């Protein structure tokens, strides 16, 4: 049913399509804690495994933080808030549908608890979490692969990207397999480019201990907000990537911020949403898919997918080396490596030369 038709029916019967909006003033004024109240009934903290507790507390924390963006009490959502939350989990937190669905189910359990308890004002007529689950948009069939784009096709598309920052971002994800969050979290100190003009201009460039003795490389830290990997990695920069970074850094806004990539308006740290917008600007509508297409629409995650496909399937790299480059914790074995420092050193030296020989080229910056 279209939104227009739903509103027509609601108006005819004097129904409110956002029925919880009238409740939030009381929740705020009385400083009520509905989530905590529900969890005390849903969870026995003394006997419940911590993993099960986290299944509730993690999505609740993410939901509360998300609703702060709308200045809306998290116990009083409209339907569109839940849909927007799913988009946020997909695009900014880079969750797969198989990860998102349990989060919505646990939030739905909390909401149903409110509906079943007469102390709460939530009645049975409206549950936006249940409605989203009923739509089936989070079923496994929806988690299709992104479209298949060859290197020559990518080369042609990238020739049309005429902004240094945008070109640098897209190519860096393609060449290094980075998540959008990992790209946003790189600091100038964590990238070592041998270029005298840049090192004279950016005092902190390449000073991090993981890169300072390794020319033309970048460190991907594991301990930043939204970075999913639990292990660090250092990755080499080929000539093409290095030249694109040099061109970008020569025109980058100089405001003293430590982040490699800055937002276009306020020149603060770039966020995941902006990274995704950049990809869409250049790859949509051509790679924006309809619901019945066999592939999902192209987003910033495509760079990581293309990178893994290239080295795992097309170049037949050993799995543990692909895992190192993509930051999967399966590549780190504490029995084989005395410390993370030796782990990084071992794998970086193992992959560097072959990576530089086999990473795809786009004919940019040279």
Tab-separated table of C-alpha atoms in Angstrom:
chain	number	residue	atom	x	y	z
A	1	UNK	CA	0.000	0.000	0.000
A	2	UNK	CA	1.326	3.446	-0.869
A	3	UNK	CA	1.861	6.081	1.816
A	4	UNK	CA	-0.757	8.243	0.153
A	5	UNK	CA	-3.370	5.453	0.301
A	6	UNK	CA	-2.532	4.681	3.939
A	7	UNK	CA	-2.935	8.314	4.887
A	8	UNK	CA	-6.266	8.485	3.068
A	9	UNK	CA	-7.590	5.513	5.056
A	10	UNK	CA	-6.178	6.829	8.338
A	11	UNK	CA	-7.791	10.224	7.781
A	12	UNK	CA	-11.144	8.603	7.011
A	13	UNK	CA	-11.159	6.845	10.390
A	14	UNK	CA	-9.329	9.637	12.251
A	15	UNK	CA	-6.360	7.378	12.972
A	16	UNK	CA	-2.866	8.636	13.800
A	17	UNK	CA	-0.073	7.092	11.701
A	18	UNK	CA	2.469	8.196	14.321
A	19	UNK	CA	0.605	7.183	17.481
A	20	UNK	CA	3.590	7.099	19.838
A	21	UNK	CA	4.634	10.695	19.234
A	22	UNK	CA	2.220	11.907	21.914
A	23	UNK	CA	3.857	9.688	24.543
A	24	UNK	CA	7.426	10.907	24.415
A	25	UNK	CA	6.817	14.114	26.361
A	26	UNK	CA	5.844	12.044	29.415
A	27	UNK	CA	8.767	9.641	29.016
A	28	UNK	CA	11.147	12.612	28.895
A	29	UNK	CA	9.531	14.701	31.638
A	30	UNK	CA	9.320	11.791	34.072
A	31	UNK	CA	12.803	10.532	33.084
A	32	UNK	CA	11.435	7.010	32.654
A	33	UNK	CA	13.717	4.132	31.614
A	34	UNK	CA	11.474	1.731	29.640
A	35	UNK	CA	14.321	-0.325	28.148
A	36	UNK	CA	15.923	-1.008	31.499
A	37	UNK	CA	12.522	-1.900	32.971
A	38	UNK	CA	11.856	-4.395	30.175
A	39	UNK	CA	15.288	-6.003	30.437
A	40	UNK	CA	14.843	-6.755	34.137
A	41	UNK	CA	11.874	-8.940	33.141
A	42	UNK	CA	13.350	-10.411	29.963
A	43	UNK	CA	16.793	-11.293	31.352
A	44	UNK	CA	17.955	-13.064	34.494
A	45	UNK	CA	21.344	-11.390	34.823
A	46	UNK	CA	22.643	-14.018	37.267
A	47	UNK	CA	22.059	-17.047	35.033
A	48	UNK	CA	21.891	-15.674	31.474
A	49	UNK	CA	25.127	-16.004	29.417
A	50	UNK	CA	26.787	-12.699	28.586
A	51	UNK	CA	26.392	-13.356	24.854
A	52	UNK	CA	22.619	-13.562	25.239
A	53	UNK	CA	22.590	-10.374	27.297
A	54	UNK	CA	24.601	-8.635	24.579
A	55	UNK	CA	22.012	-9.713	22.003
A	56	UNK	CA	19.661	-7.306	23.759
A	57	UNK	CA	21.953	-4.579	25.041
A	58	UNK	CA	23.977	-3.979	21.859
A	59	UNK	CA	21.016	-3.261	19.531
A	60	UNK	CA	19.332	-1.214	22.267
A	61	UNK	CA	22.441	0.943	22.622
A	62	UNK	CA	22.681	1.385	18.837
A	63	UNK	CA	18.957	2.159	18.573
A	64	UNK	CA	19.123	4.802	21.321
A	65	UNK	CA	22.113	6.466	19.702
A	66	UNK	CA	20.400	6.422	16.310
A	67	UNK	CA	17.187	7.980	17.643
A	68	UNK	CA	19.204	10.838	19.137
A	69	UNK	CA	19.720	11.982	15.543
A	70	UNK	CA	15.981	12.527	15.240
A	71	UNK	CA	15.614	14.094	18.688
A	72	UNK	CA	13.005	11.412	19.347
A	73	UNK	CA	12.579	9.227	22.430
A	74	UNK	CA	13.660	5.681	21.496
A	75	UNK	CA	10.543	4.142	23.075
A	76	UNK	CA	8.287	6.196	20.790
A	77	UNK	CA	9.310	5.491	17.179
A	78	UNK	CA	7.343	5.943	13.998
A	79	UNK	CA	7.519	3.345	11.225
A	80	UNK	CA	9.994	5.355	9.186
A	81	UNK	CA	12.454	5.425	12.099
A	82	UNK	CA	12.802	1.629	12.030
A	83	UNK	CA	13.328	1.608	8.268
A	84	UNK	CA	15.943	4.350	8.578
A	85	UNK	CA	17.659	2.416	11.389
A	86	UNK	CA	18.012	-0.625	9.128
A	87	UNK	CA	19.543	1.589	6.428
A	88	UNK	CA	21.932	3.017	9.043
A	89	UNK	CA	22.999	-0.479	10.134
A	90	UNK	CA	23.605	-1.501	6.523
A	91	UNK	CA	25.420	1.590	5.307
A	92	UNK	CA	27.147	3.142	8.316
A	93	UNK	CA	27.774	0.123	10.518
A	94	UNK	CA	28.148	-2.130	7.451
A	95	UNK	CA	26.028	-4.895	8.982
A	96	UNK	CA	24.757	-7.661	6.730
A	97	UNK	CA	21.055	-8.499	6.725
A	98	UNK	CA	21.849	-11.698	8.630
A	99	UNK	CA	23.295	-9.478	11.402
A	100	UNK	CA	20.541	-6.857	11.271
A	101	UNK	CA	17.603	-9.251	11.509
A	102	UNK	CA	18.439	-10.562	15.030
A	103	UNK	CA	18.899	-6.968	16.209
A	104	UNK	CA	15.411	-6.031	14.997
A	105	UNK	CA	13.998	-9.221	16.543
A	106	UNK	CA	15.426	-8.371	19.955
A	107	UNK	CA	14.129	-4.807	19.760
A	108	UNK	CA	10.789	-6.298	18.745
A	109	UNK	CA	10.870	-8.504	21.862
A	110	UNK	CA	11.328	-5.430	24.039
A	111	UNK	CA	8.493	-3.632	22.262
A	112	UNK	CA	6.190	-6.661	22.641
A	113	UNK	CA	7.004	-6.739	26.346
A	114	UNK	CA	5.792	-3.158	26.651
A	115	UNK	CA	2.636	-4.092	24.773
A	116	UNK	CA	1.951	-7.024	27.115
A	117	UNK	CA	2.509	-5.073	30.335
A	118	UNK	CA	-0.414	-2.811	31.354
A	119	UNK	CA	2.045	-0.429	33.006
A	120	UNK	CA	3.184	0.729	29.571
A	121	UNK	CA	1.151	2.900	27.174
A	122	UNK	CA	2.012	0.836	24.070
A	123	UNK	CA	-1.092	-0.933	22.768
A	124	UNK	CA	-1.369	-3.917	20.428
A	125	UNK	CA	-2.384	-1.873	17.392
A	126	UNK	CA	1.090	-0.588	16.538
A	127	UNK	CA	4.519	-2.234	16.580
A	128	UNK	CA	6.917	-0.831	13.930
A	129	UNK	CA	9.531	-3.536	14.595
A	130	UNK	CA	7.085	-6.383	13.989
A	131	UNK	CA	5.832	-4.662	10.868
A	132	UNK	CA	9.359	-4.376	9.464
A	133	UNK	CA	10.008	-8.061	10.133
A	134	UNK	CA	6.709	-9.005	8.464
A	135	UNK	CA	7.710	-7.156	5.309
A	136	UNK	CA	10.426	-9.740	4.741
A	137	UNK	CA	13.024	-7.200	3.614
A	138	UNK	CA	15.591	-8.851	5.875
A	139	UNK	CA	15.173	-12.359	4.523
A	140	UNK	CA	18.289	-14.201	3.278
A	141	UNK	CA	17.090	-13.838	-0.309
A	142	UNK	CA	17.645	-10.095	-0.043
A	143	UNK	CA	21.346	-10.429	0.707
A	144	UNK	CA	22.429	-10.756	-2.912
A	145	UNK	CA	25.954	-10.085	-4.109
A	146	UNK	CA	26.820	-6.688	-5.581
A	147	UNK	CA	27.026	-6.434	-9.382
A	148	UNK	CA	30.047	-7.888	-11.162
A	149	UNK	CA	32.169	-5.114	-12.637
A	150	UNK	CA	35.375	-5.900	-14.504
A	151	UNK	CA	38.589	-3.932	-14.064
A	152	UNK	CA	38.256	-2.361	-17.563
A	153	UNK	CA	34.713	-1.250	-16.673
A	154	UNK	CA	35.916	0.199	-13.381
A	155	UNK	CA	38.773	1.932	-15.176
A	156	UNK	CA	36.285	3.630	-17.493
A	157	UNK	CA	34.026	4.709	-14.609
A	158	UNK	CA	36.919	6.076	-12.572
A	159	UNK	CA	38.066	8.265	-15.461
A	160	UNK	CA	34.821	10.224	-14.934
A	161	UNK	CA	35.502	10.919	-11.243
A	162	UNK	CA	36.904	14.438	-11.441
A	163	UNK	CA	37.257	15.290	-7.740
A	164	UNK	CA	40.621	14.392	-6.199
A	165	UNK	CA	39.155	13.414	-2.837
A	166	UNK	CA	36.348	11.315	-4.317
A	167	UNK	CA	38.674	9.520	-6.719
A	168	UNK	CA	41.139	8.855	-3.928
A	169	UNK	CA	38.437	7.435	-1.628
A	170	UNK	CA	36.943	5.088	-4.226
A	171	UNK	CA	40.312	3.817	-5.440
A	172	UNK	CA	41.623	3.352	-1.905
A	173	UNK	CA	38.688	1.106	-1.041
A	174	UNK	CA	39.150	-0.840	-4.261
A	175	UNK	CA	42.911	-1.230	-3.861
A	176	UNK	CA	43.040	-1.903	-0.114
A	177	UNK	CA	39.686	-3.582	0.577
A	178	UNK	CA	38.841	-1.082	3.309
A	179	UNK	CA	35.482	-0.709	4.995
A	180	UNK	CA	34.079	2.818	4.887
A	181	UNK	CA	34.564	3.091	8.655
A	182	UNK	CA	38.222	2.066	8.371
A	183	UNK	CA	38.821	4.667	5.682
A	184	UNK	CA	37.235	7.399	7.815
A	185	UNK	CA	39.397	6.435	10.797
A	186	UNK	CA	42.814	6.727	9.129
A	187	UNK	CA	44.955	9.537	10.534
A	188	UNK	CA	47.746	11.394	8.755
A	189	UNK	CA	50.229	9.864	11.195
A	190	UNK	CA	49.233	6.406	9.965
A	191	UNK	CA	50.136	6.910	6.330
A	192	UNK	CA	53.750	7.082	5.192
A	193	UNK	CA	54.254	8.715	1.791
A	194	UNK	CA	57.788	9.475	0.683
A	195	UNK	CA	57.166	12.968	-0.679
A	196	UNK	CA	59.247	15.849	0.626
A	197	UNK	CA	56.682	18.615	0.068
A	198	UNK	CA	54.015	16.690	1.958
A	199	UNK	CA	56.252	15.711	4.873
A	200	UNK	CA	57.371	19.343	5.171
A	201	UNK	CA	53.731	20.461	5.240
A	202	UNK	CA	52.226	17.729	7.436
A	203	UNK	CA	54.503	17.307	10.445
A	204	UNK	CA	52.628	14.290	11.778
A	205	UNK	CA	52.541	12.347	8.516
A	206	UNK	CA	54.029	8.856	8.804
A	207	UNK	CA	55.017	9.186	12.450
A	208	UNK	CA	53.057	6.199	13.764
A	209	UNK	CA	55.385	3.439	14.947
A	210	UNK	CA	53.782	0.892	12.607
A	211	UNK	CA	54.652	2.867	9.459
A	212	UNK	CA	57.537	5.234	10.185
A	213	UNK	CA	60.169	2.731	9.005
A	214	UNK	CA	58.074	1.443	6.100
A	215	UNK	CA	57.883	3.792	3.110
A	216	UNK	CA	54.646	4.093	1.117
A	217	UNK	CA	52.261	2.170	3.331
A	218	UNK	CA	49.225	2.740	5.538
A	219	UNK	CA	48.296	1.410	8.966
A	220	UNK	CA	44.697	0.326	9.628
A	221	UNK	CA	44.099	0.486	13.398
A	222	UNK	CA	41.719	-2.009	15.031
A	223	UNK	CA	40.724	0.068	18.043
A	224	UNK	CA	38.603	2.883	16.587
A	225	UNK	CA	34.844	3.353	16.682
A	226	UNK	CA	33.071	1.205	14.034
A	227	UNK	CA	36.287	-0.532	12.914
A	228	UNK	CA	35.189	-4.166	12.893
A	229	UNK	CA	38.597	-5.831	12.731
A	230	UNK	CA	40.233	-6.834	16.013
A	231	UNK	CA	43.748	-7.043	14.614
A	232	UNK	CA	45.953	-4.363	13.050
A	233	UNK	CA	47.317	-4.451	9.545
A	234	UNK	CA	49.783	-2.491	7.457
A	235	UNK	CA	49.138	-2.409	3.720
A	236	UNK	CA	51.413	-1.255	0.884
A	237	UNK	CA	50.535	1.626	-1.426
A	238	UNK	CA	51.286	1.064	-5.100
A	239	UNK	CA	52.506	3.890	-7.349
A	240	UNK	CA	49.011	4.706	-8.595
A	241	UNK	CA	47.524	4.917	-5.107
A	242	UNK	CA	50.486	6.932	-3.863
A	243	UNK	CA	50.139	9.493	-6.672
A	244	UNK	CA	46.401	9.882	-6.077
A	245	UNK	CA	47.028	10.455	-2.373
A	246	UNK	CA	49.718	13.025	-3.124
A	247	UNK	CA	47.401	14.931	-5.464
A	248	UNK	CA	44.638	14.890	-2.861
A	249	UNK	CA	46.845	15.893	0.071
A	250	UNK	CA	48.289	18.833	-1.850
A	251	UNK	CA	44.787	20.353	-2.020
A	252	UNK	CA	43.359	18.970	1.246
A	253	UNK	CA	41.961	21.661	3.591
A	254	UNK	CA	44.665	22.573	6.085
A	255	UNK	CA	42.812	23.015	9.385
A	256	UNK	CA	44.971	21.067	11.805
A	257	UNK	CA	42.657	18.035	11.908
A	258	UNK	CA	44.423	14.690	12.159
A	259	UNK	CA	42.127	12.686	9.863
A	260	UNK	CA	43.251	11.774	6.358
A	261	UNK	CA	39.849	12.447	4.787
A	262	UNK	CA	37.765	15.473	5.766
A	263	UNK	CA	34.095	16.202	5.186
A	264	UNK	CA	33.373	18.643	2.340
A	265	UNK	CA	31.568	21.350	4.326
A	266	UNK	CA	32.874	21.610	7.892
A	267	UNK	CA	36.143	19.794	7.167
A	268	UNK	CA	35.721	17.425	10.103
A	269	UNK	CA	36.293	13.681	10.094
A	270	UNK	CA	34.502	12.036	7.173
A	271	UNK	CA	31.661	9.674	8.089
A	272	UNK	CA	30.392	6.445	6.540
A	273	UNK	CA	27.281	8.032	5.071
A	274	UNK	CA	29.327	10.528	3.078
A	275	UNK	CA	31.588	7.759	1.768
A	276	UNK	CA	28.518	5.889	0.576
A	277	UNK	CA	27.110	9.037	-1.050
A	278	UNK	CA	30.343	9.457	-3.014
A	279	UNK	CA	30.025	5.957	-4.466
A	280	UNK	CA	26.379	6.538	-5.332
A	281	UNK	CA	27.187	9.857	-7.007
A	282	UNK	CA	29.363	8.095	-9.576
A	283	UNK	CA	27.863	4.587	-9.822
A	284	UNK	CA	24.126	5.274	-9.591
A	285	UNK	CA	21.701	5.039	-11.302
A	286	UNK	CA	23.623	2.580	-13.508
A	287	UNK	CA	24.284	0.206	-10.616
A	288	UNK	CA	21.168	0.938	-8.558
A	289	UNK	CA	19.231	-2.312	-8.702
A	290	UNK	CA	15.504	-3.010	-8.644
A	291	UNK	CA	14.109	-5.435	-6.028
A	292	UNK	CA	13.794	-8.230	-8.590
A	293	UNK	CA	17.382	-7.889	-9.880
A	294	UNK	CA	19.791	-10.751	-9.095
A	295	UNK	CA	22.310	-8.289	-7.603
A	296	UNK	CA	22.031	-5.724	-4.838
A	297	UNK	CA	22.661	-2.030	-5.437
A	298	UNK	CA	26.284	-0.962	-5.423
A	299	UNK	CA	27.467	0.794	-2.242
A	300	UNK	CA	30.840	1.624	-0.722
A	301	UNK	CA	31.139	-2.009	0.412
A	302	UNK	CA	31.733	-2.950	-3.225
A	303	UNK	CA	35.401	-1.940	-2.943
A	304	UNK	CA	36.015	-4.516	-0.231
A	305	UNK	CA	34.068	-7.179	-2.129
A	306	UNK	CA	35.990	-6.520	-5.374
A	307	UNK	CA	39.323	-6.582	-3.538
A	308	UNK	CA	38.595	-9.939	-1.878
A	309	UNK	CA	37.336	-11.439	-5.139
A	310	UNK	CA	40.472	-10.303	-6.966
A	311	UNK	CA	42.978	-11.847	-4.569
A	312	UNK	CA	40.997	-14.870	-3.412
A	313	UNK	CA	39.413	-16.028	-6.683
A	314	UNK	CA	41.278	-14.373	-9.547
A	315	UNK	CA	44.826	-14.461	-8.132
A	316	UNK	CA	44.419	-17.572	-5.960
A	317	UNK	CA	46.117	-16.132	-2.878
A	318	UNK	CA	46.392	-18.290	0.266
A	319	UNK	CA	43.407	-17.667	2.508
A	320	UNK	CA	45.437	-16.526	5.527
A	321	UNK	CA	47.077	-13.758	3.484
A	322	UNK	CA	43.730	-12.526	2.169
A	323	UNK	CA	42.489	-12.581	5.763
A	324	UNK	CA	45.461	-10.492	6.852
A	325	UNK	CA	44.817	-7.870	4.167
A	326	UNK	CA	41.092	-7.678	4.974
A	327	UNK	CA	41.655	-7.677	8.737
A	328	UNK	CA	39.915	-10.925	9.590
A	329	UNK	CA	40.986	-12.122	13.011
A	330	UNK	CA	41.337	-15.704	11.761
A	331	UNK	CA	44.703	-14.700	10.316
A	332	UNK	CA	46.157	-13.934	13.770
A	333	UNK	CA	47.362	-16.952	15.741
A	334	UNK	CA	48.862	-16.056	19.103
A	335	UNK	CA	50.660	-19.434	19.213
A	336	UNK	CA	52.610	-18.557	16.056
A	337	UNK	CA	53.279	-14.880	16.777
A	338	UNK	CA	54.699	-13.608	20.057
A	339	UNK	CA	53.011	-10.237	19.606
A	340	UNK	CA	50.925	-8.216	17.213
A	341	UNK	CA	54.099	-6.406	16.185
A	342	UNK	CA	55.679	-9.614	14.884
A	343	UNK	CA	52.374	-10.608	13.301
A	344	UNK	CA	52.193	-7.353	11.321
A	345	UNK	CA	55.864	-7.536	10.353
A	346	UNK	CA	55.614	-11.156	9.186
A	347	UNK	CA	52.544	-10.721	7.038
A	348	UNK	CA	53.451	-7.310	5.632
A	349	UNK	CA	56.792	-8.587	4.386
A	350	UNK	CA	55.083	-11.691	2.988
A	351	UNK	CA	52.445	-9.857	0.981
A	352	UNK	CA	54.140	-6.601	-0.049
A	353	UNK	CA	56.007	-7.526	-3.239
A	354	UNK	CA	53.364	-9.847	-4.625
A	355	UNK	CA	50.621	-7.359	-3.805
A	356	UNK	CA	52.449	-4.585	-5.682
A	357	UNK	CA	52.830	-6.882	-8.684
A	358	UNK	CA	49.235	-8.103	-8.778
A	359	UNK	CA	46.979	-5.269	-7.622
A	360	UNK	CA	44.837	-3.984	-10.489
A	361	UNK	CA	45.703	-0.691	-12.205
A	362	UNK	CA	43.244	1.970	-13.349
A	363	UNK	CA	45.531	4.297	-15.301
A	364	UNK	CA	44.956	7.211	-12.901
A	365	UNK	CA	47.315	9.815	-11.508
A	366	UNK	CA	50.056	9.008	-14.008
